[in-house]
GROMACS .gro file of C-alpha atoms in nm:
model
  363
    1UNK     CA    1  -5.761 -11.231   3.276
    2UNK     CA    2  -5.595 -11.119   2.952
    3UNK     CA    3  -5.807 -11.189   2.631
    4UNK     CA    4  -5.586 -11.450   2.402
    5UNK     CA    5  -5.398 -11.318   2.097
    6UNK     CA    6  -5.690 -11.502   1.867
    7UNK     CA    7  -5.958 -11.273   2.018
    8UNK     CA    8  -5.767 -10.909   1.960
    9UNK     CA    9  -5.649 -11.023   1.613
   10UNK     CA   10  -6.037 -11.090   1.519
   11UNK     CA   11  -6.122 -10.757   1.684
   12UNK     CA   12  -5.858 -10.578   1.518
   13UNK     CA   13  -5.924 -10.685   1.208
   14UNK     CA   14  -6.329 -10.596   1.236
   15UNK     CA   15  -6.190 -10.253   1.298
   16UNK     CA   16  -5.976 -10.246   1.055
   17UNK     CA   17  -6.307 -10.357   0.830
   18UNK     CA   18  -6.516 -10.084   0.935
   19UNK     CA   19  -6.239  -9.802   0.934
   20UNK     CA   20  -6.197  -9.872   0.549
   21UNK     CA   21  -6.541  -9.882   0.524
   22UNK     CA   22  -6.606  -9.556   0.702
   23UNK     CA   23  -6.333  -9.388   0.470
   24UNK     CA   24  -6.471  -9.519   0.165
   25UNK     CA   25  -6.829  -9.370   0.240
   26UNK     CA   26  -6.678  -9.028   0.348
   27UNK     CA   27  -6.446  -9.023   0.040
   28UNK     CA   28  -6.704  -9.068  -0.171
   29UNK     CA   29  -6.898  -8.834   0.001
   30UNK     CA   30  -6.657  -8.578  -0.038
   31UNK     CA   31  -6.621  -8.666  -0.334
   32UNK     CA   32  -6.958  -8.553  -0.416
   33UNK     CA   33  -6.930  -8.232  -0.269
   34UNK     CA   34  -6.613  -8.130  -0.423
   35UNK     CA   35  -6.800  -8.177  -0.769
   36UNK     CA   36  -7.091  -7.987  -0.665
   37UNK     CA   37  -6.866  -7.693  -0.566
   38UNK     CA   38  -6.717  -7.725  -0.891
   39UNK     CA   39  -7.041  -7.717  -1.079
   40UNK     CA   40  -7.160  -7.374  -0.891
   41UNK     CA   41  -6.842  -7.185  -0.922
   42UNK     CA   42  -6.848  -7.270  -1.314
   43UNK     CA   43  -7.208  -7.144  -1.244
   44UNK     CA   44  -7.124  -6.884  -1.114
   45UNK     CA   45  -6.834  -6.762  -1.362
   46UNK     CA   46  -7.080  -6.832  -1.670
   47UNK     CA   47  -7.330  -6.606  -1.476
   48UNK     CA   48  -7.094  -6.350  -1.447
   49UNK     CA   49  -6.965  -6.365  -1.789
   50UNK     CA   50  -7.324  -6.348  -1.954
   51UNK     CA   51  -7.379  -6.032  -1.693
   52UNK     CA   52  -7.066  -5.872  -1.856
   53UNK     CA   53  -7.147  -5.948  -2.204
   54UNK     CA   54  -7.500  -5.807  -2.142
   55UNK     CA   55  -7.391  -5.498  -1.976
   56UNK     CA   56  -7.096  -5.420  -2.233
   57UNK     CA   57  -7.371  -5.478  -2.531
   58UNK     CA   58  -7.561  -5.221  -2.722
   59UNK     CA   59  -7.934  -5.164  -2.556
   60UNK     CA   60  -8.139  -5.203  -2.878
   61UNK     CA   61  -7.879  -5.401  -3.143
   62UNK     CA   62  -8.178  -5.497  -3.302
   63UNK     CA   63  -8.371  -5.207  -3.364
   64UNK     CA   64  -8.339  -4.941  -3.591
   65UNK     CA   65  -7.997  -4.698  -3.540
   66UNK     CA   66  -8.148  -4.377  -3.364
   67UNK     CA   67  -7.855  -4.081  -3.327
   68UNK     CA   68  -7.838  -3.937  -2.990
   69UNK     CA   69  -7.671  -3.640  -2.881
   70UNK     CA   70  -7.556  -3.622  -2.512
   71UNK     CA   71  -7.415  -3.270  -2.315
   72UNK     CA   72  -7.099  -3.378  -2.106
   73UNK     CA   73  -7.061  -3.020  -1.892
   74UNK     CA   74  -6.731  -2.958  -1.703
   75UNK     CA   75  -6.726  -3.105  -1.385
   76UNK     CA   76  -6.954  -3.367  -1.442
   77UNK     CA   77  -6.888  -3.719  -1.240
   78UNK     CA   78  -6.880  -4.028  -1.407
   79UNK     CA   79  -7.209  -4.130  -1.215
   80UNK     CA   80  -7.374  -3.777  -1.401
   81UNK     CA   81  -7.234  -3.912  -1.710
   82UNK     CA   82  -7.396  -4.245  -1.630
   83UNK     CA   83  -7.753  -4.141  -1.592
   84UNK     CA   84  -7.741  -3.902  -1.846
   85UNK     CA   85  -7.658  -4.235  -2.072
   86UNK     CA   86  -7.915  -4.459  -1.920
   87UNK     CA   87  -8.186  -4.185  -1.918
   88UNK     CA   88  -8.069  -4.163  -2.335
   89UNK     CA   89  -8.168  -4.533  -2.400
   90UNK     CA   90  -7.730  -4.580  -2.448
   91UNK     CA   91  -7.652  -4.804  -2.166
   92UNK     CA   92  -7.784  -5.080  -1.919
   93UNK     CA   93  -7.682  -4.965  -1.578
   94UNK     CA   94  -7.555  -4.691  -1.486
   95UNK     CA   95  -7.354  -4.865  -1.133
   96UNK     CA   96  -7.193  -5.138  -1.411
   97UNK     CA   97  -7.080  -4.836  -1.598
   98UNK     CA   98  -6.911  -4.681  -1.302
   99UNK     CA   99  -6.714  -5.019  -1.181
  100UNK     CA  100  -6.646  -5.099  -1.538
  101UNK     CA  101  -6.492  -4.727  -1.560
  102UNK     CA  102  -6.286  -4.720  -1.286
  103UNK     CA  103  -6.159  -5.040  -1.331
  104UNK     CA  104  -6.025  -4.971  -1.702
  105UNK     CA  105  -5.937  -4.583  -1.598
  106UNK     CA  106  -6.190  -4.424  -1.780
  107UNK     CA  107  -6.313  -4.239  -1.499
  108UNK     CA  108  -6.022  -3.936  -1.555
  109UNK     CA  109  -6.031  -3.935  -1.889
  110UNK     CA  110  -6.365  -3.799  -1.996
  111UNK     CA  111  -6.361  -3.484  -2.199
  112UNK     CA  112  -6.664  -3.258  -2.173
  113UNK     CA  113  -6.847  -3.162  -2.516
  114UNK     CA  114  -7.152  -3.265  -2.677
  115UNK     CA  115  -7.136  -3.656  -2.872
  116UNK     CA  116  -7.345  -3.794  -3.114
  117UNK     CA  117  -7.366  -4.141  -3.001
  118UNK     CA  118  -7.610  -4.446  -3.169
  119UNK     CA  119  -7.828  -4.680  -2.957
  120UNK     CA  120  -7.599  -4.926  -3.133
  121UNK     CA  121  -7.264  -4.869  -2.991
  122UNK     CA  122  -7.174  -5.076  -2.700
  123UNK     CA  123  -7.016  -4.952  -2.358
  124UNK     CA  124  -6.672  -4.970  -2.452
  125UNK     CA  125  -6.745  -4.783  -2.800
  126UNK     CA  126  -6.915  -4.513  -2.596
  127UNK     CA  127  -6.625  -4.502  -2.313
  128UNK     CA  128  -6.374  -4.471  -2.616
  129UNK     CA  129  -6.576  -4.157  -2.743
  130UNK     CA  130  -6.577  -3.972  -2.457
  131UNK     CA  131  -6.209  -4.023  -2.364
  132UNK     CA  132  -6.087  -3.943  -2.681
  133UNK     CA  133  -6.308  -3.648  -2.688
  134UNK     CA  134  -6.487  -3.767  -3.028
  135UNK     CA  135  -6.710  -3.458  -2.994
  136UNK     CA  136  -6.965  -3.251  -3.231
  137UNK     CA  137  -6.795  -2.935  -3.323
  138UNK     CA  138  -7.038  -2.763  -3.176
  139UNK     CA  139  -6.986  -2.418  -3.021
  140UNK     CA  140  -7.192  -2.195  -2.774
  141UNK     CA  141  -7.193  -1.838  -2.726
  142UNK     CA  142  -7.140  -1.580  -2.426
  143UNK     CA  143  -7.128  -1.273  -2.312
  144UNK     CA  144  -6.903  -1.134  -1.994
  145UNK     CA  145  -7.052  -0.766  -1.903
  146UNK     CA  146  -6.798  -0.508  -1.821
  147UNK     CA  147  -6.715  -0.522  -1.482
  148UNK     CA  148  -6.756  -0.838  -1.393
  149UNK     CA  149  -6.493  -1.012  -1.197
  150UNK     CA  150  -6.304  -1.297  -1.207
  151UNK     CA  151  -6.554  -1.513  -0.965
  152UNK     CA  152  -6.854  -1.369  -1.129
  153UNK     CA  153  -6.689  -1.489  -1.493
  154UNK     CA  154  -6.574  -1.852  -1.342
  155UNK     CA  155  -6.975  -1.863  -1.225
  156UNK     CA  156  -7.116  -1.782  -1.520
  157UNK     CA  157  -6.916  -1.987  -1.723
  158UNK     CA  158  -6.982  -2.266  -1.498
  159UNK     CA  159  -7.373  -2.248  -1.556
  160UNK     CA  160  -7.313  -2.272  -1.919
  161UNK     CA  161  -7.147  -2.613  -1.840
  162UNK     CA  162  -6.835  -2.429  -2.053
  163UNK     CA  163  -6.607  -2.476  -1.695
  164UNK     CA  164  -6.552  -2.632  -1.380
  165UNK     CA  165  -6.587  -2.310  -1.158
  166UNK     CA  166  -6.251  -2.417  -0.944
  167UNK     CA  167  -6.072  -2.535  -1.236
  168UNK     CA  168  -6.119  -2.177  -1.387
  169UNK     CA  169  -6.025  -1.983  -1.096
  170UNK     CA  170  -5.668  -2.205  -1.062
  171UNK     CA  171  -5.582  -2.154  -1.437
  172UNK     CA  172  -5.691  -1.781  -1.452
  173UNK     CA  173  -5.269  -1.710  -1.305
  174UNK     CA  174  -5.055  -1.475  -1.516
  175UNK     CA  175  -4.760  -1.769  -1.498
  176UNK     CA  176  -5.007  -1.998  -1.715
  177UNK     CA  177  -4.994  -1.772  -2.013
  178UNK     CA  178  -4.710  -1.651  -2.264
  179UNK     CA  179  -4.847  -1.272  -2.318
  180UNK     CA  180  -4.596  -0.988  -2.302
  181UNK     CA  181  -4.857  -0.762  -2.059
  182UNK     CA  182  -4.875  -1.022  -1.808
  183UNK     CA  183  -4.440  -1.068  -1.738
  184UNK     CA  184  -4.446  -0.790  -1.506
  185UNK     CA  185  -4.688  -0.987  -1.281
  186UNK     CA  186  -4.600  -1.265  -1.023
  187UNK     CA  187  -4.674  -1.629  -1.166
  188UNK     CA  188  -4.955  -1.660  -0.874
  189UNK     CA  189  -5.115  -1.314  -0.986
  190UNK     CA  190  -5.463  -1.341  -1.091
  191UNK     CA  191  -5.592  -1.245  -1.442
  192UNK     CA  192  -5.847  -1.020  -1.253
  193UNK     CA  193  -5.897  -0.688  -1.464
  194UNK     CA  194  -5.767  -0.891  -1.817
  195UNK     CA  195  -6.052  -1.132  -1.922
  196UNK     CA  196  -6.201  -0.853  -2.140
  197UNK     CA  197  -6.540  -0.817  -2.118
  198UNK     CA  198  -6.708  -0.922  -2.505
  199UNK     CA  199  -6.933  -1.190  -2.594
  200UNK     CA  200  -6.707  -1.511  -2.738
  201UNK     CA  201  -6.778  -1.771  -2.914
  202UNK     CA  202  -6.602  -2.145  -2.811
  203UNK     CA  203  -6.613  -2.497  -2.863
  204UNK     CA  204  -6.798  -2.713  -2.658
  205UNK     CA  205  -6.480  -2.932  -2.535
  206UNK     CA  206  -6.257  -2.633  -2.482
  207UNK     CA  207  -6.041  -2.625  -2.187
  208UNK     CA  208  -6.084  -2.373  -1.904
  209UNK     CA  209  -5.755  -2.255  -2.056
  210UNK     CA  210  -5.874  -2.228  -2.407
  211UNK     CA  211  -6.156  -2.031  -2.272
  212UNK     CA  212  -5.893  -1.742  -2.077
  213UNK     CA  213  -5.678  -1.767  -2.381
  214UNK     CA  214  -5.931  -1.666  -2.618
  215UNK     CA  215  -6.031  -1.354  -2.343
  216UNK     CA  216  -5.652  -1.253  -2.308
  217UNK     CA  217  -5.618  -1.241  -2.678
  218UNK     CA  218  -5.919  -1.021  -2.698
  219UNK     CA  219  -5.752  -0.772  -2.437
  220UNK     CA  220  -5.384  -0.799  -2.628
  221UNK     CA  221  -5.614  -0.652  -2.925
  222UNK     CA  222  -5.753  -0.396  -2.751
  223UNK     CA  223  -5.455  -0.274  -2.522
  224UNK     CA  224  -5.248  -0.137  -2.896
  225UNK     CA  225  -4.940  -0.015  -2.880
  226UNK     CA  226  -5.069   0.324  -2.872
  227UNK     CA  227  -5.214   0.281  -2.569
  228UNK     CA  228  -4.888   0.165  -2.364
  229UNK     CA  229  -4.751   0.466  -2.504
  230UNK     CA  230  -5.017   0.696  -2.372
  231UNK     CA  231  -4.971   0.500  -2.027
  232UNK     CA  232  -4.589   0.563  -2.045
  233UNK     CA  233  -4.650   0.936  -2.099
  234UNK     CA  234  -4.897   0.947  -1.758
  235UNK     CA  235  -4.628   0.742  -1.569
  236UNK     CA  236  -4.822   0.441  -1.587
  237UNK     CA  237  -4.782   0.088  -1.614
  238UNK     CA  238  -5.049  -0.163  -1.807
  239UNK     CA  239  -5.107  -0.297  -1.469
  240UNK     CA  240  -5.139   0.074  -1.306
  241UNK     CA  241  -5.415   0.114  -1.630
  242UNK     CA  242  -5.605  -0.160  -1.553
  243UNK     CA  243  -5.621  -0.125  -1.189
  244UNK     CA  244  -5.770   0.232  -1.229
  245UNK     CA  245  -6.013   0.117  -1.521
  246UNK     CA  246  -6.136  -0.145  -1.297
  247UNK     CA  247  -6.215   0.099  -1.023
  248UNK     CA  248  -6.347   0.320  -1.258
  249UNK     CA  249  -6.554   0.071  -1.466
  250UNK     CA  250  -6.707  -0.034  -1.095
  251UNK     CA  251  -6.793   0.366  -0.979
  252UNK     CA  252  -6.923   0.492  -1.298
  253UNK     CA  253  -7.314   0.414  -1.386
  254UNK     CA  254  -7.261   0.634  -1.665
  255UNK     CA  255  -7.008   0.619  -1.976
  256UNK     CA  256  -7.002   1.037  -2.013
  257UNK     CA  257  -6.883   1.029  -1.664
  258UNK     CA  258  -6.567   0.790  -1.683
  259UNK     CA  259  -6.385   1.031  -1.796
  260UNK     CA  260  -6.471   1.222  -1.510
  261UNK     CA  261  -6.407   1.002  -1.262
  262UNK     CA  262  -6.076   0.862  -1.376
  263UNK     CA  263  -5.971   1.235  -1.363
  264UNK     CA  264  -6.083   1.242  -0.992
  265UNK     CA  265  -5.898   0.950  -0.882
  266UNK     CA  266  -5.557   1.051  -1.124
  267UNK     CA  267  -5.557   1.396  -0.952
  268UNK     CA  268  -5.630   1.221  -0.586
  269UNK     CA  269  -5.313   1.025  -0.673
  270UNK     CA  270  -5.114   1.314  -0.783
  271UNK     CA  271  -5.153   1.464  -0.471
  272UNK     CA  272  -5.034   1.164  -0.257
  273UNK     CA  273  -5.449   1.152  -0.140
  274UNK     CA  274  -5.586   0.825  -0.093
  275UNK     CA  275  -5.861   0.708  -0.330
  276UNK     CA  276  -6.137   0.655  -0.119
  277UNK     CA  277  -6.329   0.425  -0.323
  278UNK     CA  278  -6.625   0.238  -0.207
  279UNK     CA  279  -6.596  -0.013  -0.495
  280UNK     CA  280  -6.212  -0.111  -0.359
  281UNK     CA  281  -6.384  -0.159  -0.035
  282UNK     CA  282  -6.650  -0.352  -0.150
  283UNK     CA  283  -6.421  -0.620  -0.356
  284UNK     CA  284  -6.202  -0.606   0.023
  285UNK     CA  285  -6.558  -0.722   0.164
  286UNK     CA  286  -6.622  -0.980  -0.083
  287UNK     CA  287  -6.979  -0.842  -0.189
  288UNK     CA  288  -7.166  -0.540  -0.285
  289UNK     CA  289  -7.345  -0.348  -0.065
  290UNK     CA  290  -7.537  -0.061  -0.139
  291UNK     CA  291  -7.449   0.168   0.152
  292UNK     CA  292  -7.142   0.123   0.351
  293UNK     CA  293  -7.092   0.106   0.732
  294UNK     CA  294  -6.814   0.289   0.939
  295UNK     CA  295  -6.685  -0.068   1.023
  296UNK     CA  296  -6.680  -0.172   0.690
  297UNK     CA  297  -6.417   0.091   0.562
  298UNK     CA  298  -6.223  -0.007   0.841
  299UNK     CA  299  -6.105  -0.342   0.713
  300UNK     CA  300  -5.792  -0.401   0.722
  301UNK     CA  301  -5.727  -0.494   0.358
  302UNK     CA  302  -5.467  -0.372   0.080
  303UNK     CA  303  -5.785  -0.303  -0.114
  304UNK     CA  304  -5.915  -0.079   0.155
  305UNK     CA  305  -5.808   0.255  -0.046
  306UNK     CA  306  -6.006   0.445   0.289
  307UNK     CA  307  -5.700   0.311   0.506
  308UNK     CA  308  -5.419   0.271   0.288
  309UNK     CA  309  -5.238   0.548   0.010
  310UNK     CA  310  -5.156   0.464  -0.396
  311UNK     CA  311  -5.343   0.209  -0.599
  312UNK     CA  312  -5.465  -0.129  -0.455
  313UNK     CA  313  -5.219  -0.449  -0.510
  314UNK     CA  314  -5.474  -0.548  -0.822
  315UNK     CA  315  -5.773  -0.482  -1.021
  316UNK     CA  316  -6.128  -0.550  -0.881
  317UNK     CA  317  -6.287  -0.630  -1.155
  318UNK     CA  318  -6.257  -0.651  -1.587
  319UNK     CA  319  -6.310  -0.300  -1.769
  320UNK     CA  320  -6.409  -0.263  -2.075
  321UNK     CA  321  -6.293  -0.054  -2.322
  322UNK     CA  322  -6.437   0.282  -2.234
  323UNK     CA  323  -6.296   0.253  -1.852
  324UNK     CA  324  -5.954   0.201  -2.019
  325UNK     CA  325  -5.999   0.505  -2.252
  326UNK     CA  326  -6.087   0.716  -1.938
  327UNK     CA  327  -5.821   0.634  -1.746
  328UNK     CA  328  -5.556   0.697  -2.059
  329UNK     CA  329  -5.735   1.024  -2.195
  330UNK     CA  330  -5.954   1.145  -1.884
  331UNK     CA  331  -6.095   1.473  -1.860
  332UNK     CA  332  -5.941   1.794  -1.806
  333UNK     CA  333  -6.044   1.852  -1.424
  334UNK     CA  334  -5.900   1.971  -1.083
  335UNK     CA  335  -6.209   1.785  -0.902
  336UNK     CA  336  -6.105   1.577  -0.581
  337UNK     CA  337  -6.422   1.462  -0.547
  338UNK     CA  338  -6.787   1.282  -0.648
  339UNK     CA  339  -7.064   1.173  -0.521
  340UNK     CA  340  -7.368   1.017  -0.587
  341UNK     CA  341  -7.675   1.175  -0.672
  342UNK     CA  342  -7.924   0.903  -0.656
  343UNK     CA  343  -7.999   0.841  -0.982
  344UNK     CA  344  -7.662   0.667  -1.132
  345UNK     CA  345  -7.483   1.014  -1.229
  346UNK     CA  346  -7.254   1.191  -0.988
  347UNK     CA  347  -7.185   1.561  -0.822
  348UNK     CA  348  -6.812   1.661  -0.881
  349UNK     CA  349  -6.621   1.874  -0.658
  350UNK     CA  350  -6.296   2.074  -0.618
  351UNK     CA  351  -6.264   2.128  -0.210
  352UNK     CA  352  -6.421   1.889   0.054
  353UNK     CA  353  -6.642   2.205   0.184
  354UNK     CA  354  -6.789   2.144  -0.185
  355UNK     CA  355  -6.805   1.770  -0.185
  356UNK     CA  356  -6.973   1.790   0.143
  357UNK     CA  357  -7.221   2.034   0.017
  358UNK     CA  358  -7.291   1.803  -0.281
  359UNK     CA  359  -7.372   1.526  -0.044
  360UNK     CA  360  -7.580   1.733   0.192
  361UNK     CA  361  -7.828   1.799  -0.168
  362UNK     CA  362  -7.973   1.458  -0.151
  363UNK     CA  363  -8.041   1.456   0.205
   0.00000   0.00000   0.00000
């Protein structure tokens, strides 16, 4: 039997009742919840904005000023940068300072140098200094031996903190640098055998370019016009010069005996004989070795002056100004030969029946 219209409008209207009811609680529930959301994301973002302010403020605003100085080397990361800061007393965290850096593109923008900063400066002061390059003018001093080479400068200069080592090595290309003995070379030549060998004095902040300028100036001083002209009378080019006073610079222990030597090698090439150097073998190799092995003067490099005639594509190392001097005004000799006598001086000899002697005196 069907309930009577009476009955489901009294039911009806009890649910009716208790759905309002229901919504009301759960509205005002929600309600509730919505506002304590609110109150811990405003939390939150006053948190955050005290952790900011904290971070971005000086470390010690209310002690005395104390001057610090701080060593940014070449190649340092911002994280270095950061610890060297925090270990100073100049900064509150060193991750906050490497965000807050990348963020506002600091992080490529750094210049190396020494800074005088003040426990008073906040983050952003500090940031400022170091990508404007606010630095001390403070300089340091040193001293490339002749001889060295172009990976043995780039590694010393690196341990100074003066250069990053591969930033060096990619700048040091004739095309870089406006200097009328370098337009005969290809753009991608190296500088090997024209960083000249002196002891300089730079900047802190200078640029790995700054630095090779300063060393090709040096050798445009020292290679004078009278000295292209003595080249041009031997039939040689600057580069031809260099190549041989690198060789030269690398097989004489002695300075009497450059002159020597250069004469050796000039009279080798004179006669269409190849060099035979151990030192062009040993740059081929990539390292010094006291004694060579048959293998290793069969590599098969343009350096390798045992398997291949003439002069090697480039220098092997940076002369110094005696090498250069022997090679332009070498002795008066018709020796073919040297060889070592064990004690950084050398045998010279006209035939190879003599050169072979020479060798067979140390034995």
């Amino acid at each position: 039997m069907l309930p009577s219209p009476r009955k489901i409008f009294l039911v009806h209207s009890k649910l009716q009742k208790l759905d309002i009811n229901e919504f009301k609680k759960n509205f005002f529930k929600n309600k509730l919840n919505v506002y304590i959301m609110i109150y811990y994301v405003i939390l939150a973002l006053i948190s955050c904005q005290l952790y900011y302010v904290s971070m971005m403020a000086p470390v010690n605003p209310k002690t005395e000023v104390v001057d610090v100085y701080v060593l940014i080397k070449k190649g340092d990361t911002v994280e270095d940068i950061a610890k060297k800061l925090k270990s100073s007393g100049l900064i509150q965290s060193v991750n906050f300072m490497k965000i807050y850096s990348k963020l506002k593109n600091y992080d490529k923008k750094i210049q190396a140098g020494k800074y005088k900063f003040n426990n008073g400066m906040d983050l952003k002061q500090i940031l400022n200094d170091l990508k404007k390059g606010n630095t001390v003018n403070e300089t340091m001093r040193f001293t490339i031996p002749e001889g060295f080479t172009l990976e043995e400068i780039a590694e010393r200069l690196s341990k100074k903190g003066l250069v990053n080592k591969s930033d060096f090595l990619e700048a040091a290309k004739a095309g870089k640098f406006d200097y009328d003995f370098l337009k005969t070379l290809e753009k991608q030549t190296s500088l090997e055998g024209y960083l000249f060998p002196d002891t300089y004095e730079v900047f802190l902040n200078s640029s790995e370019k700054d630095i090779i300028k300063k060393m090709l100036d040096r050798f445009d001083y020292i290679f004078k016009d009278t000295f292209i002209k003595r080249a041009n009378e031997l039939g040689l080019t600057v580069h031809e010069v260099v190549i041989l006073a690198s060789i030269v610079e690398k097989e004489a222990k002695l300075p009497d005996e450059r002159p020597i030597i250069a004469s050796v090698f000039l009279n080798r090439l004179n006669k269409g004989m190849k060099l035979q150097s151990c030192a062009t073998v040993q740059y081929a190799l990539g390292e010094r070795k006291e004694v060579l092995l048959i293998k290793d003067l069969e590599i098969d490099s343009p350096y390798n002056t045992y398997k291949y005639n003439g002069l090697p594509p480039g220098p092997i190392s940076n002369p110094g100004l005696d090498s250069i001097k022997a090679v332009l005004y070498p002795a008066k000799t018709d020796y073919l030969f040297f060889s070592a006598r064990g004690d950084g001086s050398h045998y010279s000899g006209r035939t190879y029946s003599e050169h072979l002697h020479n060798i067979n005196k140390n034995r």
